[in-house]
Coordinates of C-alpha atoms and ligand atoms in Angstrom, one line a residue:
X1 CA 42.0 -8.3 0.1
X2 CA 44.0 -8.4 3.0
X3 CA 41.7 -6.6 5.3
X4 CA 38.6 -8.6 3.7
X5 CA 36.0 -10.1 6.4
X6 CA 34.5 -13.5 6.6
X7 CA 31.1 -12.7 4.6
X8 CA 30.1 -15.9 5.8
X9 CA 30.8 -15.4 9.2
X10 CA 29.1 -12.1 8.9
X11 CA 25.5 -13.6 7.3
X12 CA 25.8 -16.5 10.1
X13 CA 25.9 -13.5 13.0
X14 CA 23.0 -11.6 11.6
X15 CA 20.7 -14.9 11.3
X16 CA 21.9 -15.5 15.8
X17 CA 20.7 -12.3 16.5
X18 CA 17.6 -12.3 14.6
X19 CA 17.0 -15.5 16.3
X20 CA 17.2 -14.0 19.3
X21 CA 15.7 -11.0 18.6
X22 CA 12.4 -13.2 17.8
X23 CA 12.0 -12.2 14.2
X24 CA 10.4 -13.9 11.7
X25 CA 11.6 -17.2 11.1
X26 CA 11.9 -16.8 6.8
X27 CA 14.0 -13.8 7.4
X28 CA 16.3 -15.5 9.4
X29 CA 16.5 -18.6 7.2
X30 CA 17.3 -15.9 4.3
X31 CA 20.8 -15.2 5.9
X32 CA 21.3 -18.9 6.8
X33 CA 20.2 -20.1 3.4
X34 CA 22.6 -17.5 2.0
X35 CA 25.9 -18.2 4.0
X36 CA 25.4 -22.0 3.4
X37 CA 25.3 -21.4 -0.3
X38 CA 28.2 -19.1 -0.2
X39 CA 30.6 -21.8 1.8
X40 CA 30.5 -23.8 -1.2
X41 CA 32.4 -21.5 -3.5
X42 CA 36.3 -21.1 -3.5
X43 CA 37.3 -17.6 -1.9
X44 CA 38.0 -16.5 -6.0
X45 CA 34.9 -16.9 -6.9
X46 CA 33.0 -15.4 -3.8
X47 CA 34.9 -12.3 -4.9
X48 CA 34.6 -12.7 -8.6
X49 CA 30.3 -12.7 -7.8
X50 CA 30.9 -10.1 -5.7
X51 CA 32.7 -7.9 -7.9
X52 CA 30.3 -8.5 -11.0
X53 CA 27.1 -8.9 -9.2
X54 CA 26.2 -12.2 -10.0
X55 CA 26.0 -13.2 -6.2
X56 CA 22.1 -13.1 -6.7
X57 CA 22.1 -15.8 -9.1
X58 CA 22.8 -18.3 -6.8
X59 CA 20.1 -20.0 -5.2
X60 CA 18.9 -18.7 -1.5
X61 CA 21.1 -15.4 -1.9
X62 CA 19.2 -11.8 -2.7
X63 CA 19.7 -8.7 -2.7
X64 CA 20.0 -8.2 0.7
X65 CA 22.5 -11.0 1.8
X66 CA 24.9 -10.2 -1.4
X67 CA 25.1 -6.7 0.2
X68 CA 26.1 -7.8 3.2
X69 CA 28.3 -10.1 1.4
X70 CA 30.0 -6.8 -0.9
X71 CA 30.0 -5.0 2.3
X72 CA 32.4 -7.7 3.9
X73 CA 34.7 -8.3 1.3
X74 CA 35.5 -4.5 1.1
X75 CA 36.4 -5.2 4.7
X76 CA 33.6 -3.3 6.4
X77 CA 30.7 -4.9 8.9
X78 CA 27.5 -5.0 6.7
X79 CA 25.4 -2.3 7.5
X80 CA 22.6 -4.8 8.2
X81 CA 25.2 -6.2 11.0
X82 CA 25.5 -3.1 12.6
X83 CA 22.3 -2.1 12.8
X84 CA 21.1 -5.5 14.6
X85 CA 24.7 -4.8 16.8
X86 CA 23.7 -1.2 17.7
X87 CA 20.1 -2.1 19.1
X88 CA 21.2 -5.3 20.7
X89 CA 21.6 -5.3 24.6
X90 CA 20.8 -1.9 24.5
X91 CA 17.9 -0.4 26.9
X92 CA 15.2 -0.5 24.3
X93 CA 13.1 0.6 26.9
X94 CA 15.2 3.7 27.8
X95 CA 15.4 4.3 24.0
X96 CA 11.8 4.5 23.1
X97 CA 10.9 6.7 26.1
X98 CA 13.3 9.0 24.6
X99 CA 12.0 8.9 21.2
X100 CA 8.5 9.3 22.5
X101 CA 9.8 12.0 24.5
X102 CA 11.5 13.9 21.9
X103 CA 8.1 13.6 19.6
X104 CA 6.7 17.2 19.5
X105 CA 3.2 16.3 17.8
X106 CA 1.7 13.9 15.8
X107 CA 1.3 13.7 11.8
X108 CA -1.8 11.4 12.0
X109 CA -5.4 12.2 13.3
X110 CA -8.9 12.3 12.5
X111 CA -12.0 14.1 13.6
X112 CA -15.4 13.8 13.5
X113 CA -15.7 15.9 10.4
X114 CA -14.6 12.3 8.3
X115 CA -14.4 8.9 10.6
X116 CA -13.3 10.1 14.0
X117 CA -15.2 9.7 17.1
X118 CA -14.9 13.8 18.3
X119 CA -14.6 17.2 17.4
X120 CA -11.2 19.1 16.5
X121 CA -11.2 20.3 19.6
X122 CA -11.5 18.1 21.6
X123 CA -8.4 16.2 19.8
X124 CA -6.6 19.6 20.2
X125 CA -7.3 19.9 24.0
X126 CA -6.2 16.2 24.4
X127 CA -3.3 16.5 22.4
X128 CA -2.3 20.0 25.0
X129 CA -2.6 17.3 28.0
X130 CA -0.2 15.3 26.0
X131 CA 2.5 18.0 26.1
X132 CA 1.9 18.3 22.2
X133 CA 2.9 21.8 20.4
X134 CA 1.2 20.9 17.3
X135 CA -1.1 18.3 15.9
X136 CA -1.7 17.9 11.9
X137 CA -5.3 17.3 11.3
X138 CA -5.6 14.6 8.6
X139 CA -9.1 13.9 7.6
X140 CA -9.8 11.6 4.7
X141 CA -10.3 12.6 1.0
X142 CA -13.3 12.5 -0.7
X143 CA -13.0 9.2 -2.6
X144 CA -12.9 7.0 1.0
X145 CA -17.1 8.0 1.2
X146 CA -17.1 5.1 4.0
X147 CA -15.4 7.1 6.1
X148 CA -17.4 10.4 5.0
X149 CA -14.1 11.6 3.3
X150 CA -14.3 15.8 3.2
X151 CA -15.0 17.0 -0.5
X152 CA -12.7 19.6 -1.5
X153 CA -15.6 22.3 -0.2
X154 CA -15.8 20.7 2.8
X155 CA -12.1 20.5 3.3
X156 CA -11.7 24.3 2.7
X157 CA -14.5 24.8 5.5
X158 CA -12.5 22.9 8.0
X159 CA -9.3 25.5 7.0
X160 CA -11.9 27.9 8.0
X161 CA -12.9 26.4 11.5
X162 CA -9.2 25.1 12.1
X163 CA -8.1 28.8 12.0
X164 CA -11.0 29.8 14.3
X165 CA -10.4 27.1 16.9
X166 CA -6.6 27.7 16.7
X167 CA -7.2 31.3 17.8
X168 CA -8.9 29.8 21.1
X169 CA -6.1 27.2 21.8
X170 CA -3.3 28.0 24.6
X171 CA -0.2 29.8 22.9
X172 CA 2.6 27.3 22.0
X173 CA 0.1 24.7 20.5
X174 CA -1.1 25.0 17.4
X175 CA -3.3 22.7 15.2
X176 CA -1.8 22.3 11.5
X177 CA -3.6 21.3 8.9
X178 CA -3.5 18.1 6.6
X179 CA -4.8 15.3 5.1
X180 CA -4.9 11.5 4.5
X181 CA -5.2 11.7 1.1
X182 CA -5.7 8.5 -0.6
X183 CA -3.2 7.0 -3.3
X184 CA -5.5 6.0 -6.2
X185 CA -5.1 3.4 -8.7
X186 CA -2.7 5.6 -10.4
X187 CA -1.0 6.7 -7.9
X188 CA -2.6 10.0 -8.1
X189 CA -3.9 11.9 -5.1
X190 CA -7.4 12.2 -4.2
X191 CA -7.9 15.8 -3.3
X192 CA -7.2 19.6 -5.8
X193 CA -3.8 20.7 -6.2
X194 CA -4.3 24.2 -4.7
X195 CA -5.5 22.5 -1.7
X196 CA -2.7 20.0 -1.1
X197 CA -0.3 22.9 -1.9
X198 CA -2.2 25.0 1.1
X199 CA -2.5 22.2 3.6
X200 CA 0.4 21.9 6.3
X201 CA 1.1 18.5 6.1
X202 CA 0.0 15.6 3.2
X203 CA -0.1 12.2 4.6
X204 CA -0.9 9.9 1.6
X205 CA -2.4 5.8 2.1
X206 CA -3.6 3.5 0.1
X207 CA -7.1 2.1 1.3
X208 CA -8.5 0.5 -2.2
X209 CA -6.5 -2.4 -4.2
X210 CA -4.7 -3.4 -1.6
X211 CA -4.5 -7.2 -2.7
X212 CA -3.0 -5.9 -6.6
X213 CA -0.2 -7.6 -7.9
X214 CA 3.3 -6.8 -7.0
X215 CA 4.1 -4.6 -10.1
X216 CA 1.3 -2.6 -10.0
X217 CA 1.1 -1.5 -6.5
X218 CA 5.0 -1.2 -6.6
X219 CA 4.1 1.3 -9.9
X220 CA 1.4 3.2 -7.8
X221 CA 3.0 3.6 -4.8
X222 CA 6.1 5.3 -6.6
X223 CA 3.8 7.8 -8.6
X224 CA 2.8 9.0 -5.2
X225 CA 6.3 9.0 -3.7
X226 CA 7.3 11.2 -6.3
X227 CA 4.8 13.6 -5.7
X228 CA 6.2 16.6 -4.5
X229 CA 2.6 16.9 -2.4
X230 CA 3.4 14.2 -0.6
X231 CA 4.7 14.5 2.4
X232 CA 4.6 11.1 4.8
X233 CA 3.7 7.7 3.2
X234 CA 0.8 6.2 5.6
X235 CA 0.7 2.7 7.1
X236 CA 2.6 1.1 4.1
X237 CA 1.3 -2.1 3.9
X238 CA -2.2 -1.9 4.7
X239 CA -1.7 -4.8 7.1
X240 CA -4.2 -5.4 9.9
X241 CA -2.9 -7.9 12.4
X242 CA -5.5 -8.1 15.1
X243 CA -9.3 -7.5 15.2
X244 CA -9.6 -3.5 16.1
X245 CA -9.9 -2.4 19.5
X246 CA -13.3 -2.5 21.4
X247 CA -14.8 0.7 20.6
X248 CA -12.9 1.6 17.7
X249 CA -14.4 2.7 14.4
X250 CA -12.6 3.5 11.5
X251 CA -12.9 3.1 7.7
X252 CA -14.8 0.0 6.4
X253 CA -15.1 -1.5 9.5
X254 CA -18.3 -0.4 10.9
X255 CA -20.5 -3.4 12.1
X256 CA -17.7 -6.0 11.4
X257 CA -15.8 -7.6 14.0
X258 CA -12.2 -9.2 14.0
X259 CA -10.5 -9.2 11.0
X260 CA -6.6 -9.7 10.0
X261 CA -5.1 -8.4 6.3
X262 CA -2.8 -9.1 4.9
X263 CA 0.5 -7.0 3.7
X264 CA -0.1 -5.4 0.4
X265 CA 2.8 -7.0 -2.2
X266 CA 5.2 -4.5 -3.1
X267 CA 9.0 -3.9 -3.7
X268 CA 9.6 -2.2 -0.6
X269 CA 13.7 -1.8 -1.4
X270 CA 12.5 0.5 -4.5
X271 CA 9.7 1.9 -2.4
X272 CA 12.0 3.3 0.5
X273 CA 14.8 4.2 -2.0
X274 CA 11.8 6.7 -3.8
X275 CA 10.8 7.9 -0.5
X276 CA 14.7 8.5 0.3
X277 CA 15.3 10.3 -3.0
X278 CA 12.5 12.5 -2.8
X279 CA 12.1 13.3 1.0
X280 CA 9.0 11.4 1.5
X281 CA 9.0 10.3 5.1
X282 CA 7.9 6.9 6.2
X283 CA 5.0 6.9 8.8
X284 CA 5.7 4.3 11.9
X285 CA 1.8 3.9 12.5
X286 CA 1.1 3.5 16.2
X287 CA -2.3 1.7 15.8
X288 CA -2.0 -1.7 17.6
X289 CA -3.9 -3.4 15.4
X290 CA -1.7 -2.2 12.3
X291 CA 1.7 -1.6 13.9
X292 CA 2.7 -1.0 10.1
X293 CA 4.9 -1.4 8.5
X294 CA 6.1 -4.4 9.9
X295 CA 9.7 -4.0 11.6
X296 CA 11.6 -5.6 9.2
X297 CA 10.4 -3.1 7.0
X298 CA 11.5 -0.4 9.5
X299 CA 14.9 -2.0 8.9
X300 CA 15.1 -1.8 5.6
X301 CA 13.9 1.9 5.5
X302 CA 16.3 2.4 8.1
X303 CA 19.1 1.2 6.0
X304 CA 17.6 2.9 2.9
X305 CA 18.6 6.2 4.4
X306 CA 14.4 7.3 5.2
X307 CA 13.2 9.6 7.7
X308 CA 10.4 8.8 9.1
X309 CA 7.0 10.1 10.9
X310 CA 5.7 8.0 14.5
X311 CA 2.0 9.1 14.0
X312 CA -0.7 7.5 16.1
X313 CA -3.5 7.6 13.5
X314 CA -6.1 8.4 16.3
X315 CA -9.7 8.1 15.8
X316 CA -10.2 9.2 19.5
X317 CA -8.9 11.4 22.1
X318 CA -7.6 8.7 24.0
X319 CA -5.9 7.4 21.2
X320 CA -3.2 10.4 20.4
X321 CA -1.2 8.5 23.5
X322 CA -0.6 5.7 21.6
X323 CA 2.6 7.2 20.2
X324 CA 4.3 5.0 22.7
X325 CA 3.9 1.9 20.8
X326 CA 5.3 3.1 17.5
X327 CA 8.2 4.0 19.3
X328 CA 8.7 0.9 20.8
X329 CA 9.3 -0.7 17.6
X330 CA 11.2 2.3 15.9
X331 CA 13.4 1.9 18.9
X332 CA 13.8 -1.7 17.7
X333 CA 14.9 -1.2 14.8
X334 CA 17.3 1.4 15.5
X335 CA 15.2 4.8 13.9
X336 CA 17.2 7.2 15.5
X337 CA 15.6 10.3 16.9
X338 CA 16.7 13.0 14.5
X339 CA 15.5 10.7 11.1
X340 CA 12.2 11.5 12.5
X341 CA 10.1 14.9 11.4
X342 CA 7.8 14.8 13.8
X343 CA 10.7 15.6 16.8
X344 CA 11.1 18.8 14.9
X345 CA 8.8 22.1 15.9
X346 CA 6.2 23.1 14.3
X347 CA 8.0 25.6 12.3
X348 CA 10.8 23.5 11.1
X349 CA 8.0 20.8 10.0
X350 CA 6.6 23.3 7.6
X351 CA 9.5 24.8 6.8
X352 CA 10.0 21.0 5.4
X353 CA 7.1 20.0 4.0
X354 CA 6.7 23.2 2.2
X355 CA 9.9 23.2 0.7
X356 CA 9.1 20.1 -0.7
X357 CA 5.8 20.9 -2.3
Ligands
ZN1 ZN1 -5.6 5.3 6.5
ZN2 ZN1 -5.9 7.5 9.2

């Protein structure tokens, strides 16, 4: 034990510089809740817990803070420590304009042909101004009919026009083709298996249900994590934290005005351990009014060992230069550039994403 750290001192340090850091006030009361539960026990038993797991049976300490808590007593700095130390007094601004420079194209976009506002091409043009060498064209499935989801017919006749406008684009840019496939009740995906095999890129969200109980949305989104089809899970939590943008239409929302959601319940530490296991990336979606998942979140699938996908989820031309904001907040939560699939080319994203399928 000689080389042993002070767990307490540890927890204390995280909960100053999420503090400062302007996080959420619970999460910070988690580590401060936990390292004044902790001071109580003699050094024996803090090591005894430790050792058997029973930390988490002690009132105001979890999973997370007995972690960092293991992590300490085996003499290292909690990875939760480091990652808040790494990002801290950093250039966060210098950071995310690298990550949004080292972004090669986007996972995330729609087109007039389900809920967008304009035709492939003209996203494909905009996303050439952008400096872009690829964008994956991710139309909605067939279930989502509010936002004119493409049938599996009309999904193969967009392959069809996608490889006709590709032949017109400038060399080096390339639309791929995708989905946003929605994760039904089951956890199954909305769209034919010889299509999802053929398509580029699968981005898979959950749009329906979104207030289910813990266990069954926890059940649902691991079915889909496990499908080998699936290649980036969409805005995670469903969240919507400001009305949408003037001018914006998207699913459901046509003719409504300002409107909040809350996150979907789910065990997010089993979630981003699935995704980890089977290569499922995490999306960082751009939209302001979604900025899901939230960055604690980030965190965690940080820690969880995820790579991830900044995607800007456009609706619009203008829209595909929102990448900036998801990288802002990846660059907060210290998502470092080569966890995320969307800085490779368009060959090595493939190469990925059909390895996987
Ligand atoms: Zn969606
Ligand atoms: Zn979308």
């Amino acid at each position: 034990m000689a080389h042993a750290r002070d767990p307490i001192a540890d927890l204390r340090r995280i909960a100053f510089l999420l503090e400062r850091a302007n996080e959420a006030t619970y999460r910070v009361r988690a580590f401060r809740s936990a390292a004044k539960a902790l001071a109580g026990l003699s050094a024996a038993e803090l090591t005894e817990r430790a050792g058997n797991g029973t930390l988490t049976e002690l009132a105001g300490v979890g999973d997370v803070t007995a972690r960092c808590v293991a992590e300490s007593l085996a003499g290292e700095e909690p990875v939760y420590l480091r990652r808040l130390v790494a990002t801290e007094g950093s250039d966060l601004d210098a950071e995310a304009t690298a990550l949004r420079a080292a972004l090669r194209g986007d996972c995330h976009t729609h087109s007039d042909w389900s809920d967008g506002g304009s035709p492939i091409e003209e996203m494909a043009l905009a996303a050439v101004e952008l400096g872009h060498e690829y964008l994956v064209l991710t139309d909605h499935s067939p279930r989502l009919t509010v936002a004119r989801g493409l049938t599996a017919d009309r999904l193969r006749r967009q392959l069809d026009h996608v490889a006709r406008v590709n032949a017109a684009l400038p060399e080096g840019f390339r639309i791929l083709t995708g989905i946003e496939v929605d994760i039904l009740a089951d956890g199954s995906l909305d769209q034919d298996d010889d299509l999802l095999e053929r398509l580029d890129v699968v981005v898979g969200s959950v749009h329906s249900g979104l207030k289910d109980e813990r266990s069954k949305m926890t059940r649902r989104m691991l079915t889909a994590v496990a499908n080998p089809h699936l290649d980036i899970l969409g805005h995670v939590t469903g969240r919507m934290v400001s009305s949408r943008p003037a001018g914006v239409t998207g699913p459901g929302d046509r003719g409504h005005r300002a409107r909040t959601r809350a996150e979907s319940d789910f065990d997010a530490d089993a979630v981003f351990a699935a995704c980890a296991e089977h290569d499922t990336a995490v999306e960082i979606n751009s939209r302001p009014e979604r900025q899901d998942p939230p960055k604690r979140l980030i965190r965690r699938a940080v820690e969880a060992g995820c790579r991830f996908a900044i995607n800007t989820d456009a609706h619009a031309p203008g829209q595909l230069d929102w990448q900036r904001f998801g990288c802002e907040r990846a660059a907060l939560c210290g998502v470092p550039a080569d966890r995320v699939v969307n800085t490779w080319s368009a060959e090595h994203l493939v190469a990925w994403t059909h390895s996987r399928a």
